[in-house]
Coordinates of N, CA and C in Angstrom, one line a residue:
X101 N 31.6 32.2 21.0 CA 30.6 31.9 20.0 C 30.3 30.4 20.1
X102 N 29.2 30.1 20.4 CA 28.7 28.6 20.3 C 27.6 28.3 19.2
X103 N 28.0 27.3 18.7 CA 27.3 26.5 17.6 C 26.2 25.8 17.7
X104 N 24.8 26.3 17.6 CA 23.6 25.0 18.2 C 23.7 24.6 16.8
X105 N 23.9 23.0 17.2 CA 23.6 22.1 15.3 C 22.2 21.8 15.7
X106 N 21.4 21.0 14.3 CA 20.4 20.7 15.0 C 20.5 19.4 15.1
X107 N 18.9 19.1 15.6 CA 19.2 17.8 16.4 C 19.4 16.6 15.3
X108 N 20.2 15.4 15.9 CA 20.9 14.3 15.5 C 20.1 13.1 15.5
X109 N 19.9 12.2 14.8 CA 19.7 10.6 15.4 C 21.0 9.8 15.5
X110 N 20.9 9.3 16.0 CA 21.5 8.1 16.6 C 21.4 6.7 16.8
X111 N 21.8 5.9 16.5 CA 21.2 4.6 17.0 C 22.2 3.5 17.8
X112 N 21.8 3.3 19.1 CA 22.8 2.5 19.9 C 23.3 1.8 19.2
X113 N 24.7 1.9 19.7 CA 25.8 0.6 18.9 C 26.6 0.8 17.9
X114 N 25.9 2.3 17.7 CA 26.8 3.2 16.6 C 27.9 4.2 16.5
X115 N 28.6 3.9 16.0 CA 29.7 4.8 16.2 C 28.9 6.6 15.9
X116 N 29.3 7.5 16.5 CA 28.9 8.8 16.5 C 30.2 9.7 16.3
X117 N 30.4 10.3 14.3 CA 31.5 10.8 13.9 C 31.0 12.1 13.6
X118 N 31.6 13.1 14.3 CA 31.7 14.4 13.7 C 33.0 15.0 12.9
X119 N 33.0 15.5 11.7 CA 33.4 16.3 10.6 C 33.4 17.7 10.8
X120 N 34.3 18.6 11.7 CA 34.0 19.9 11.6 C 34.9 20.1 10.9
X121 N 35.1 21.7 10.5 CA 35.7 22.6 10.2 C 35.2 24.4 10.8
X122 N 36.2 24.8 11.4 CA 36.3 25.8 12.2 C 37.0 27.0 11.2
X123 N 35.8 28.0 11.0 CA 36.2 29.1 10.1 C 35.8 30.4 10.4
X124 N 35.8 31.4 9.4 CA 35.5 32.7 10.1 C 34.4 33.2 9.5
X125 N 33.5 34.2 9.2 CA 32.5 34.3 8.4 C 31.3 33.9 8.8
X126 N 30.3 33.9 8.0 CA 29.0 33.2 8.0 C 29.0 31.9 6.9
X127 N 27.7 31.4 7.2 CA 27.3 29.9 6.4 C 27.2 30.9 5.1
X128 N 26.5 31.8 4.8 CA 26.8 32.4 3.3 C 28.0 32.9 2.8
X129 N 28.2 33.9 4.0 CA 30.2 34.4 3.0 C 30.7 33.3 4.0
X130 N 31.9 32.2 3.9 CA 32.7 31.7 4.9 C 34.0 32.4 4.5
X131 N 34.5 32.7 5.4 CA 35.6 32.9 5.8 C 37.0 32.6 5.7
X132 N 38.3 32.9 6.2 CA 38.7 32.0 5.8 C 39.0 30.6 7.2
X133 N 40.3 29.5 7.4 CA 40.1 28.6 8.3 C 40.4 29.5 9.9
X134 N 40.1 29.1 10.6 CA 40.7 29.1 12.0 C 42.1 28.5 12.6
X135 N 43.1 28.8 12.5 CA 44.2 27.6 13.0 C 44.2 27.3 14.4
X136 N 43.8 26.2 14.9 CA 43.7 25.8 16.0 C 44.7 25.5 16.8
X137 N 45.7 25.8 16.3 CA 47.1 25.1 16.9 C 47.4 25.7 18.3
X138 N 47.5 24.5 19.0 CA 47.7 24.7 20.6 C 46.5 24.5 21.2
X139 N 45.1 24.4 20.5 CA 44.1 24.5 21.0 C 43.9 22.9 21.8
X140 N 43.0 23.0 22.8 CA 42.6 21.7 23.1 C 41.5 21.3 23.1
X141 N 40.4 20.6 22.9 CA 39.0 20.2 22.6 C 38.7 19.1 23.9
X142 N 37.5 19.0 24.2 CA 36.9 18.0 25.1 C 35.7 17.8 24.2
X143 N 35.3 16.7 23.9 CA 34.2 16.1 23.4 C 33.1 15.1 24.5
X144 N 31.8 15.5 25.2 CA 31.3 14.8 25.6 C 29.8 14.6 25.8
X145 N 29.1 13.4 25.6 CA 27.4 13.3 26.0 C 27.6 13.8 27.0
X146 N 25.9 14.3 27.0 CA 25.4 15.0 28.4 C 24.1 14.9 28.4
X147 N 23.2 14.7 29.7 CA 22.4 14.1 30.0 C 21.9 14.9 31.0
X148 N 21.0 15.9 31.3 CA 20.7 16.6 32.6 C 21.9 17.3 33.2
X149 N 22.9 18.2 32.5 CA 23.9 18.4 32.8 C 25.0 17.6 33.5
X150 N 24.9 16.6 33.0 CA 26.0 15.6 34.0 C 27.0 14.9 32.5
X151 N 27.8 14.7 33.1 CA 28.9 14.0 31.7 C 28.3 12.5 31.4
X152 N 27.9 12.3 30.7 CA 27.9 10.2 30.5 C 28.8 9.6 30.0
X153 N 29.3 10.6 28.6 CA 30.6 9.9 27.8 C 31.0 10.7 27.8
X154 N 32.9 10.8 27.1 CA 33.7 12.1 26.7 C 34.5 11.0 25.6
X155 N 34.5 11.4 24.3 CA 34.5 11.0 23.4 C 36.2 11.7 23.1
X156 N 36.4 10.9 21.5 CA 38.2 11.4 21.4 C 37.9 12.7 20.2
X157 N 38.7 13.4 20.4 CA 38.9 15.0 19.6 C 40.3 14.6 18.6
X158 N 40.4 14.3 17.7 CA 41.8 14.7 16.7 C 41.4 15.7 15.8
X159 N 42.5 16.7 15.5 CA 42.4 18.0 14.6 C 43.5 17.8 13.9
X160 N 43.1 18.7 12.7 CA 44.5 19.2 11.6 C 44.3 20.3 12.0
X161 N 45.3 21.1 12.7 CA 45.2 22.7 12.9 C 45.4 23.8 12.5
X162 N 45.9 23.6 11.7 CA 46.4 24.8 10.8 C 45.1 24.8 9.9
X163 N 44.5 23.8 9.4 CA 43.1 23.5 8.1 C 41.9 23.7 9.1
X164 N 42.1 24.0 10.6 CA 41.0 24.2 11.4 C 39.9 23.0 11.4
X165 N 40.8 21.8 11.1 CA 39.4 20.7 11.0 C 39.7 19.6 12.8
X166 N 38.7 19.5 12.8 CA 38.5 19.1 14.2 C 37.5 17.7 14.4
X167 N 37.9 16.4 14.6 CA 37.1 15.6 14.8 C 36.6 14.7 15.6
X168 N 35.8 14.7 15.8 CA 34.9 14.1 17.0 C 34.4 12.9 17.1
X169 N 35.4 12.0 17.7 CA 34.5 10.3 17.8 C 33.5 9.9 18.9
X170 N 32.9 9.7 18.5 CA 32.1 8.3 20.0 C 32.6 7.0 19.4
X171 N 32.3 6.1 19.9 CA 32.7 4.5 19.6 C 31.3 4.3 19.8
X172 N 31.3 2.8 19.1 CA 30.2 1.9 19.5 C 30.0 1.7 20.8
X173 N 31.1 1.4 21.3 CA 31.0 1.2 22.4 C 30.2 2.0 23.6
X174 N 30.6 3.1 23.7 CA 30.4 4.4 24.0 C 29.0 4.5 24.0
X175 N 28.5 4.4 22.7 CA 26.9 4.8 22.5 C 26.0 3.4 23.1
X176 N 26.6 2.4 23.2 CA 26.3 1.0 23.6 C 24.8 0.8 24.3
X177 N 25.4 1.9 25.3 CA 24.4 2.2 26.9 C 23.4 3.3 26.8
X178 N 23.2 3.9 25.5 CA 22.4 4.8 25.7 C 21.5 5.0 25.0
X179 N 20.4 5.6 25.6 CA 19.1 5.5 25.0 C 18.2 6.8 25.3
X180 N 17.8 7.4 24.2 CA 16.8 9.5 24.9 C 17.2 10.0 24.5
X181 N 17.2 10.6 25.2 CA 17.8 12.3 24.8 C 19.2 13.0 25.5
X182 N 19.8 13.0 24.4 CA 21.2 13.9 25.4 C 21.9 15.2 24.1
X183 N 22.9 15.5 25.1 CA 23.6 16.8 24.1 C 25.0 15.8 23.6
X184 N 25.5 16.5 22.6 CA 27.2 16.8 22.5 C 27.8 17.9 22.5
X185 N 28.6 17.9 23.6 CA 29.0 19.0 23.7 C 30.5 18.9 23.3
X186 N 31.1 20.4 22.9 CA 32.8 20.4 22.1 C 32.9 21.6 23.1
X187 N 34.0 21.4 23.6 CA 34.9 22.8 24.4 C 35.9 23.0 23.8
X188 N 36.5 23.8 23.6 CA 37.9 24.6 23.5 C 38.9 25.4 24.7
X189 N 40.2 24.6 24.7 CA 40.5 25.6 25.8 C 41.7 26.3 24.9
X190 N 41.7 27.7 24.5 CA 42.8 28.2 23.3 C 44.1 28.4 24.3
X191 N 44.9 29.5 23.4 CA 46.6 29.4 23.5 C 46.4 30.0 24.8
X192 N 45.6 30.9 25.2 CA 45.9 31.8 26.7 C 45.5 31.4 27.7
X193 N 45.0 30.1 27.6 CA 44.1 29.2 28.7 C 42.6 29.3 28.8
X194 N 41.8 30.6 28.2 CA 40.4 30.8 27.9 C 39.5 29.5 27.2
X195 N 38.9 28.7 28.5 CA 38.0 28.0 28.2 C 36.4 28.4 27.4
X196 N 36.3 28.0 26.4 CA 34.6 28.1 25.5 C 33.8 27.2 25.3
X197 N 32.5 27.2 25.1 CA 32.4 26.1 24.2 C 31.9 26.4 22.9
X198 N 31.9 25.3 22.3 CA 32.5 25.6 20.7 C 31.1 24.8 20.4
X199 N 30.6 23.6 20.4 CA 29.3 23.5 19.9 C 28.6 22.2 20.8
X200 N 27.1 23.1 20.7 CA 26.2 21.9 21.3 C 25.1 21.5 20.2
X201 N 25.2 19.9 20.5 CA 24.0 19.3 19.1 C 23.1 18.5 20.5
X202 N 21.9 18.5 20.1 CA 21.3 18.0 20.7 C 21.0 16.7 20.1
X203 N 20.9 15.1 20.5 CA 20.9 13.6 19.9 C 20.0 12.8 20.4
X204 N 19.2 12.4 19.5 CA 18.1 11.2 20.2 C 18.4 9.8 19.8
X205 N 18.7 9.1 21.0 CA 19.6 7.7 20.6 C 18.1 6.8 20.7
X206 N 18.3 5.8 19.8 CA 17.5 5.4 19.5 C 17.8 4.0 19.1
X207 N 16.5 2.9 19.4 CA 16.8 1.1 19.6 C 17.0 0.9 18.0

């Protein structure tokens, strides 16, 4: 299951924070959490399929909350159009990805 968010702004020099929470259900009935424990996350811009950044992932697992930095830094150099993309690799080694937002970085 992958997540399209919609698209983001951004503005160079800004830190870029995502707030998930990982649950079961729909946006109308939710579910209840997902325990992520053991799971592993990659967070990274993308640009024409190529990596530009890979940002830091810290989770509460068991509350299924999952979060996603860029730094200022990070966003520093960028400017258009790119993705974020989140992967999961769970307990059995089955790599997914978990969500893509599309982001327009902007002066």
């Amino acid at each position: 299951m992958t997540v399209t968010a919609p698209k983001k702004t951004v503005y160079v020099g800004d830190d870029l924070i995502l707030n998930l929470v990982w649950q079961s259900g729909t946006k109308k009935t939710p579910g209840p959490v997902i325990d992520v424990t053991g799971y592993t996350f990659t967070a990274t811009i993308v640009r024409n399929g190529a990596t530009v950044v890979t940002g830091t992932v810290t989770t509460v697992p068991d509350e299924g909350k999952i979060k996603v930095a860029f730094t200022e830094a990070q966003t520093e150099t960028l400017l258009g159009s790119y993705e974020v993309r989140l992967r999961y690799t769970d307990t059995n080694g089955d790599t997914s990805m978990f969500l893509v937002m599309p982001i327009e970085v902007k002066q």
